[in-house]
C-alpha positions as a printed NumPy array, in Angstrom:
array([[ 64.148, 187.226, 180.357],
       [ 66.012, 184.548, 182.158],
       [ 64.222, 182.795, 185.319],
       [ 67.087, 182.769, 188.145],
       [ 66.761, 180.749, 191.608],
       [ 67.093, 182.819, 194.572],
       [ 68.219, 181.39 , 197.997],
       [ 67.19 , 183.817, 200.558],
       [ 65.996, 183.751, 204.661],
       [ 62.669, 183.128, 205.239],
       [ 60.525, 186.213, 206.242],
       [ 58.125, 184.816, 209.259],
       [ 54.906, 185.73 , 207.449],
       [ 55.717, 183.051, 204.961],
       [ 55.835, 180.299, 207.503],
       [ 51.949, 179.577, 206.144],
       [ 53.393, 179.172, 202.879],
       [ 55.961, 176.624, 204.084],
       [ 53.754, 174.333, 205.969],
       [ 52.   , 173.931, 202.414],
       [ 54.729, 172.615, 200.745],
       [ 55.553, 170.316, 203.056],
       [ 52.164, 168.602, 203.028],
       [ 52.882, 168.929, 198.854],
       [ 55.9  , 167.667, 198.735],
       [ 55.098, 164.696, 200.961],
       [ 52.145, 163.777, 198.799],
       [ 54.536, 162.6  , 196.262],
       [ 55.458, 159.209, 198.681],
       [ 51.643, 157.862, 198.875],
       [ 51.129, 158.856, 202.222],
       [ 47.105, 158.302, 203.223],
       [ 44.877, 161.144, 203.942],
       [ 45.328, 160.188, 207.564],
       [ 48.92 , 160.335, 207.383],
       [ 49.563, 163.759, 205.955],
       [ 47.248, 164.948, 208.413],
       [ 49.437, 163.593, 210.977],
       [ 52.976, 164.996, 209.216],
       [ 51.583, 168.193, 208.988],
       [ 50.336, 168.353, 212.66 ],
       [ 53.797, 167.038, 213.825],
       [ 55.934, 169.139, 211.458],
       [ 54.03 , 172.534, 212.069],
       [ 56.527, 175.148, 212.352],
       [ 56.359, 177.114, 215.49 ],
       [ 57.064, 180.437, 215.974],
       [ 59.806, 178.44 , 218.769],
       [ 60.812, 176.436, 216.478],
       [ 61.183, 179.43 , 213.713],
       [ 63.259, 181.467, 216.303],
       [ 66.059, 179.043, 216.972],
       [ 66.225, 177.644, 213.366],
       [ 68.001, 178.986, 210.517],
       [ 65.745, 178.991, 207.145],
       [ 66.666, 179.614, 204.096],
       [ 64.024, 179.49 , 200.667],
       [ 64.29 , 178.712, 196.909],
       [ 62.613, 180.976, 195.314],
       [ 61.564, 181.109, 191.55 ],
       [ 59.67 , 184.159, 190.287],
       [ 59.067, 185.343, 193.216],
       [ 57.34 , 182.747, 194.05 ],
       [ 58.806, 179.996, 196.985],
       [ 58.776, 176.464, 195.84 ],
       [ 61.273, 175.028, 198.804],
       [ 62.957, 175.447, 201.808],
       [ 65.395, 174.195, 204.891],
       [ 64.568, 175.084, 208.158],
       [ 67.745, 173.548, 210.214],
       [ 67.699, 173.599, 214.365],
       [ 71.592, 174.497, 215.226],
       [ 72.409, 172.306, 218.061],
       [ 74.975, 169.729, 218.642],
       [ 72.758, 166.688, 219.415],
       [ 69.92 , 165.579, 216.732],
       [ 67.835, 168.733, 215.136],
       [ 65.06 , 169.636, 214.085],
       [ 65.609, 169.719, 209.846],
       [ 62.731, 170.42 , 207.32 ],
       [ 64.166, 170.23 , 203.462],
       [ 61.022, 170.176, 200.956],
       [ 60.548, 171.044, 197.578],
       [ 57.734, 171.093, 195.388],
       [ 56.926, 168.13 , 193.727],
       [ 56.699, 169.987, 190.09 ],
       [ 60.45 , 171.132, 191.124],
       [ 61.548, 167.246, 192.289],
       [ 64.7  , 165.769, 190.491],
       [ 64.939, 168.953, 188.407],
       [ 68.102, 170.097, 190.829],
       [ 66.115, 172.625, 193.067],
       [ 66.987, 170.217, 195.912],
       [ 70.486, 169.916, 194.705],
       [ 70.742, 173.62 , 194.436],
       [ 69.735, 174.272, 197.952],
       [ 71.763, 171.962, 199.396],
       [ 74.63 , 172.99 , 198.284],
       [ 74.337, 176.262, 199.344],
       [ 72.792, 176.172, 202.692],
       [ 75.197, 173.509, 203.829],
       [ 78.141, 175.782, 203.172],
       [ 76.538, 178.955, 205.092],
       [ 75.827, 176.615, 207.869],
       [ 79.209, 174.91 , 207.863],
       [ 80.35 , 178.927, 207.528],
       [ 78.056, 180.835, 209.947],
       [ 78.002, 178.218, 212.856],
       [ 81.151, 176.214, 212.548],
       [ 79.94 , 173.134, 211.712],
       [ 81.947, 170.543, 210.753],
       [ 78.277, 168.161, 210.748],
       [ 74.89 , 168.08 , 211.683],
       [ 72.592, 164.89 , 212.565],
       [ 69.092, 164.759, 211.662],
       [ 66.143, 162.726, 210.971],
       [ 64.857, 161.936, 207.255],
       [ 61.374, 160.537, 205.664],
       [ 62.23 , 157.125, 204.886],
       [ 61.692, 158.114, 201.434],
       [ 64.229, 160.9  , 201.125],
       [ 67.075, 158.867, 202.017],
       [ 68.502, 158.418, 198.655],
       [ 68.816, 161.768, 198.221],
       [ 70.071, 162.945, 201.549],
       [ 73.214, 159.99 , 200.699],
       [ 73.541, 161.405, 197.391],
       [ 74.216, 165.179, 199.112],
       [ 77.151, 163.126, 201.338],
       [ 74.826, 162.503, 203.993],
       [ 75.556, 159.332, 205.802],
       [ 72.866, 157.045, 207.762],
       [ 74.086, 156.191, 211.615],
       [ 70.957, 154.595, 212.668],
       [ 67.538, 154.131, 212.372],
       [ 64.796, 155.334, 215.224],
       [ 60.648, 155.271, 216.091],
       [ 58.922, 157.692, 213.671],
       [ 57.096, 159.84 , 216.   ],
       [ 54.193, 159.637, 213.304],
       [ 53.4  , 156.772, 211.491],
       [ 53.631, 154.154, 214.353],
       [ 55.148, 151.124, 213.206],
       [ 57.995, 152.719, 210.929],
       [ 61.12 , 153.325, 211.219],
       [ 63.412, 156.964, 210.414],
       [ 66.595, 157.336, 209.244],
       [ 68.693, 159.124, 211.144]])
């Protein structure tokens, strides 16, 4: 039997599940202790935050192993885009991507949408088409800069 990736809406009981692999996926950089603590507190996802987002998983076997949680809004959003590290330059990322960016560019008539990035996940954000416009404060690790 063939294993197929799935790219479906989140259901809001798996929010749980989704805060754990962003604190999994961000282990990957070398982040201290202290610092994933901190991402994790700063990039809970609220049941706010949940409602005026559009999510969408990759799923494997049933089981989820990454997501994008997108704010729609005209000015910078809220964006979450993790994978599992086991599923990391393995085109899961790729994958998702691809298709999320063309429901979002289809559902909401979006001809762009500006967001922040991990310093780290720049590369791959430019290799998608995404272009950096500036760089701001990260509201976390005090002393570093974002790409935006």
């Amino acid at each position: 039997m063939q294993s197929e990736f799935i790219i479906r809406k989140i259901k809001p009981e798996e929010v749980v599940l989704l805060e754990d692999i962003i604190v999994d996926s961000l282990s990957v950089w070398g982040y201290s202790s202290e610092e994933l603590l901190g991402l994790k507190k700063r990039l809970e996802i609220s049941s706010e935050l949940l409602k005026k987002s559009v999510t969408y998983v990759v799923e494997l076997n049933k089981k989820i192993i990454g997501f994008w949680l997108q704010e729609i809004k005209n000015d910078l959003s809220e964006n979450r885009f993790y994978i599992r590290p086991s599923f990391i330059r393995k085109g899961v990322g790729s994958l998702l991507w691809s298709s999320v960016s063309k429901k979002l560019a289809s559902e909401y008539s979006l001809d762009y949408i500006t967001f922040i990035s991990d310093a780290n996940a720049q590369k791959f954000y430019e290799k998608m088409g995404a272009v950096k416009v500036d760089d701001i404060p990260s509201s976390v690790l005090l002393g570093t800069n974002v790409p935006i």
